[in-house]
Amino acid sequence: MSSGCVKPLTMWLQVALTAVLFSLGTTQVLNQQEENCLLDSTAGCSFARSPEYMIITPRRIRPMQVFQVFVSILHMKTYQEHVYVHVSIIRDDEEYAGSVLRFDRPSSRIMQLQMPDSAQEGHYKLRVEGRLQESAMGNIWHNETDIELFNKQASLFMQMSKPMYRQGQRVHFRVIPILPNMMPKYGSMIIYIDDPTGFPVRRWQGLQTNAGGLLHLLFYGKKYF
């Protein structure tokens, strides 16, 4: 009876010893992987460097439009008394707009840039560089992303007094020019009306928007159709 109890006990001891040895072996393998991770983190591991900055920028921009870039420095190294953040828009190694801002501590700020009116429509690069010196070329970090430049600077909305008109009826309509930031666009416009064959029947030259950025017009259909 006693010998029958010893065999199961011996079996359980062997299983427990095997589990301990497997655990030690696994720990040793993990420690070796962690050491390799410290030497080379290209494959990604838990020892990857934490983010130092965050940049938020619009994907589409327009000529002569002042757009904002949100820059947030998450943390700074102990040897860094300050960081200069240089934001620029480049194309074919030519800089079209740029701005530099100094950060003395981790914080979030807004940087403003403006594309020149002569910039051509197409794809550009937004480059962000972190430097220890404002004029130095050495970067402690940098990044790039694609942005698009559109020549369209405003959108026009037209509001009619009713959906259909007959000959001889009075036509009221309103023109509302809107900027990309949803603010009214002030200035002069040229408005013309074509008949169904494409022939112009009425044209207004150099019309100015009112104080609210609107344009109200009136004409009689019986005079032109």
Coordinates of C-alpha atoms in Angstrom, one line a residue:
M1 CA 0.0 0.0 0.0
S2 CA 2.8 2.4 0.9
S3 CA 4.8 1.5 -2.2
G4 CA 1.7 2.3 -4.3
C5 CA 1.6 5.7 -2.8
V6 CA 5.3 6.4 -3.4
K7 CA 5.1 6.0 -7.2
P8 CA 2.4 8.6 -7.7
L9 CA 4.3 11.0 -5.4
T10 CA 7.5 10.4 -7.3
M11 CA 5.6 11.0 -10.6
W12 CA 4.2 14.4 -9.3
L13 CA 7.7 15.4 -8.1
Q14 CA 9.1 14.7 -11.6
V15 CA 6.3 16.8 -13.2
A16 CA 6.8 19.7 -10.8
L17 CA 10.6 19.6 -11.4
T18 CA 10.0 19.6 -15.1
A19 CA 7.7 22.6 -14.9
V20 CA 10.2 24.5 -12.8
L21 CA 13.0 23.8 -15.2
F22 CA 10.8 24.8 -18.2
S23 CA 9.9 28.0 -16.4
L24 CA 13.6 28.8 -15.7
G25 CA 14.4 28.0 -19.4
T26 CA 11.6 30.3 -20.6
T27 CA 12.8 33.1 -18.3
Q28 CA 16.3 32.7 -19.6
V29 CA 15.0 32.9 -23.2
L30 CA 12.9 36.0 -22.4
N31 CA 15.9 37.6 -20.7
Q32 CA 18.0 36.9 -23.8
Q33 CA 15.3 38.4 -26.0
E34 CA 15.2 41.5 -23.9
E35 CA 18.9 41.9 -24.1
N36 CA 18.7 41.5 -27.9
C37 CA 15.9 44.0 -27.9
L38 CA 18.1 46.6 -26.1
L39 CA 20.8 46.1 -28.7
D40 CA 18.5 46.2 -31.8
S41 CA 14.9 47.4 -31.7
T42 CA 14.2 47.4 -35.4
A43 CA 11.8 44.5 -35.1
G44 CA 9.9 46.4 -32.4
C45 CA 9.7 45.6 -28.7
S46 CA 8.6 46.9 -25.3
F47 CA 11.8 48.9 -25.0
A48 CA 11.0 51.2 -28.0
R49 CA 11.5 54.9 -27.4
S50 CA 8.4 56.7 -26.3
P51 CA 7.1 59.5 -28.6
E52 CA 8.7 62.9 -28.1
Y53 CA 6.3 65.1 -30.2
M54 CA 2.9 65.2 -31.9
I55 CA 2.1 67.2 -35.0
I56 CA -1.4 67.9 -36.3
T57 CA -1.7 69.7 -39.7
P58 CA -4.4 70.0 -42.4
R59 CA -4.1 67.7 -45.4
R60 CA -5.1 70.4 -47.9
I61 CA -3.9 74.0 -48.1
R62 CA -4.5 76.9 -50.5
P63 CA -2.4 79.8 -51.7
M64 CA -2.3 82.9 -49.5
Q65 CA -4.2 81.0 -46.8
V66 CA -2.8 81.3 -43.3
F67 CA -3.1 77.7 -41.9
Q68 CA -2.1 76.5 -38.5
V69 CA 0.1 73.6 -37.4
F70 CA -0.5 72.2 -33.9
V71 CA 2.9 71.2 -32.3
S72 CA 3.0 69.3 -29.0
I73 CA 6.4 68.5 -27.3
L74 CA 5.6 65.5 -25.0
H75 CA 8.9 65.3 -23.2
M76 CA 12.5 66.5 -23.4
K77 CA 15.8 64.8 -22.6
T78 CA 17.7 65.9 -19.5
Y79 CA 20.4 67.4 -21.6
Q80 CA 17.9 69.5 -23.6
E81 CA 17.4 73.0 -22.2
H82 CA 15.2 73.9 -25.2
V83 CA 14.1 72.5 -28.6
Y84 CA 13.7 74.5 -31.8
V85 CA 10.9 73.2 -33.9
H86 CA 11.2 74.1 -37.6
V87 CA 8.1 73.4 -39.8
S88 CA 8.5 73.9 -43.6
I89 CA 6.7 73.1 -46.8
I90 CA 9.0 71.9 -49.6
R91 CA 8.8 70.7 -53.1
D92 CA 11.7 69.5 -55.2
D93 CA 14.1 70.7 -52.5
E94 CA 12.7 74.2 -52.6
E95 CA 11.1 75.7 -49.5
Y96 CA 7.9 77.6 -50.0
A97 CA 6.9 78.4 -46.4
G98 CA 8.5 78.0 -43.0
S99 CA 8.3 78.8 -39.4
V100 CA 10.5 78.3 -36.3
L101 CA 9.4 78.1 -32.7
R102 CA 11.4 77.6 -29.5
F103 CA 10.1 75.2 -26.8
D104 CA 11.7 75.6 -23.3
R105 CA 9.6 72.9 -21.7
P106 CA 7.1 70.2 -22.8
S107 CA 4.0 72.1 -24.0
S108 CA 1.6 72.6 -26.9
R109 CA 1.6 75.6 -29.3
I110 CA 0.3 76.6 -32.7
M111 CA 2.6 77.6 -35.6
Q112 CA 1.3 79.5 -38.6
L113 CA 2.4 79.2 -42.2
Q114 CA 1.3 80.9 -45.4
M115 CA 1.9 79.6 -48.9
P116 CA 2.8 82.3 -51.6
D117 CA 0.3 83.2 -54.2
S118 CA 2.8 82.0 -56.9
A119 CA 2.8 78.4 -55.6
Q120 CA 1.5 75.9 -58.2
E121 CA -1.2 73.4 -57.5
G122 CA -0.1 69.9 -56.7
H123 CA 1.6 67.7 -54.0
Y124 CA 4.1 69.1 -51.4
K125 CA 5.9 67.8 -48.4
L126 CA 5.4 69.1 -44.8
R127 CA 8.7 68.7 -43.0
V128 CA 9.0 68.9 -39.2
E129 CA 12.5 69.1 -37.6
G130 CA 13.6 69.3 -34.0
R131 CA 16.9 71.1 -33.4
L132 CA 19.0 72.1 -30.4
Q133 CA 20.1 75.3 -32.1
E134 CA 18.0 77.5 -34.3
S135 CA 20.5 77.8 -37.1
A136 CA 22.2 74.4 -36.8
M137 CA 21.6 71.8 -39.4
G138 CA 21.8 68.8 -37.1
N139 CA 18.4 67.4 -36.1
I140 CA 17.5 65.4 -33.0
W141 CA 14.4 64.2 -34.8
H142 CA 12.5 64.9 -38.0
N143 CA 9.5 63.7 -40.0
E144 CA 7.7 64.3 -43.3
T145 CA 4.1 63.9 -44.6
D146 CA 2.3 64.6 -47.8
I147 CA 0.0 67.6 -48.3
E148 CA -1.9 69.0 -51.3
L149 CA -2.2 72.5 -52.6
F150 CA -5.4 73.6 -54.3
N151 CA -5.8 76.9 -56.2
K152 CA -9.5 77.1 -55.3
Q153 CA -9.8 79.8 -52.6
A154 CA -13.5 80.1 -52.1
S155 CA -16.8 78.3 -52.8
L156 CA -19.9 80.0 -54.2
F157 CA -23.4 79.2 -53.0
M158 CA -26.5 80.4 -54.9
Q159 CA -30.0 80.7 -53.4
M160 CA -33.0 81.3 -55.7
S161 CA -36.3 82.7 -54.6
K162 CA -38.0 79.6 -56.1
P163 CA -37.0 76.5 -58.1
M164 CA -38.7 77.3 -61.4
Y165 CA -39.6 80.5 -63.3
R166 CA -41.7 81.5 -66.3
Q167 CA -41.1 84.2 -68.9
G168 CA -41.9 87.6 -67.6
Q169 CA -41.5 86.7 -63.9
R170 CA -39.2 88.5 -61.6
V171 CA -36.1 86.5 -60.5
H172 CA -34.5 87.0 -57.2
F173 CA -31.3 85.3 -56.3
R174 CA -28.5 85.6 -53.8
V175 CA -24.8 84.7 -54.2
I176 CA -22.8 83.7 -51.0
P177 CA -19.0 83.4 -51.4
I178 CA -17.5 81.3 -48.5
L179 CA -13.8 80.8 -47.6
P180 CA -12.5 77.4 -46.5
N181 CA -12.8 78.5 -42.8
M182 CA -16.5 79.2 -43.4
M183 CA -16.0 82.9 -43.2
P184 CA -17.5 85.2 -45.9
K185 CA -15.2 86.3 -48.7
Y186 CA -15.4 90.0 -49.5
G187 CA -14.5 91.5 -52.9
S188 CA -15.8 92.0 -56.4
M189 CA -17.4 89.4 -58.7
I190 CA -18.5 89.0 -62.3
I191 CA -21.9 87.3 -62.7
Y192 CA -23.6 86.4 -65.9
I193 CA -26.7 84.4 -67.0
D194 CA -26.9 82.2 -70.0
D195 CA -30.0 81.0 -71.9
P196 CA -30.6 77.2 -72.6
T197 CA -28.5 77.5 -75.7
G198 CA -25.5 78.9 -73.8
F199 CA -25.9 82.5 -75.1
P200 CA -25.3 85.1 -72.4
V201 CA -28.4 87.2 -71.8
R202 CA -27.3 89.3 -68.8
R203 CA -23.9 90.2 -67.2
W204 CA -22.9 92.1 -64.1
Q205 CA -19.4 93.5 -63.9
G206 CA -17.5 94.4 -60.7
L207 CA -20.2 93.7 -58.2
Q208 CA -19.2 94.2 -54.5
T209 CA -20.5 92.1 -51.7
N210 CA -22.3 93.8 -48.8
A211 CA -21.1 94.0 -45.2
G212 CA -22.3 90.5 -44.6
G213 CA -20.5 89.1 -47.5
L214 CA -23.7 88.5 -49.6
L215 CA -24.8 89.7 -53.0
H216 CA -28.5 90.2 -53.8
L217 CA -29.6 90.5 -57.5
L218 CA -32.8 90.9 -59.4
F219 CA -33.8 90.7 -63.1
Y220 CA -37.0 90.2 -65.1
G221 CA -37.2 87.2 -67.4
K222 CA -39.4 88.7 -70.0
K223 CA -36.7 91.2 -71.0
Y224 CA -34.2 88.5 -71.9
F225 CA -36.1 85.3 -72.9

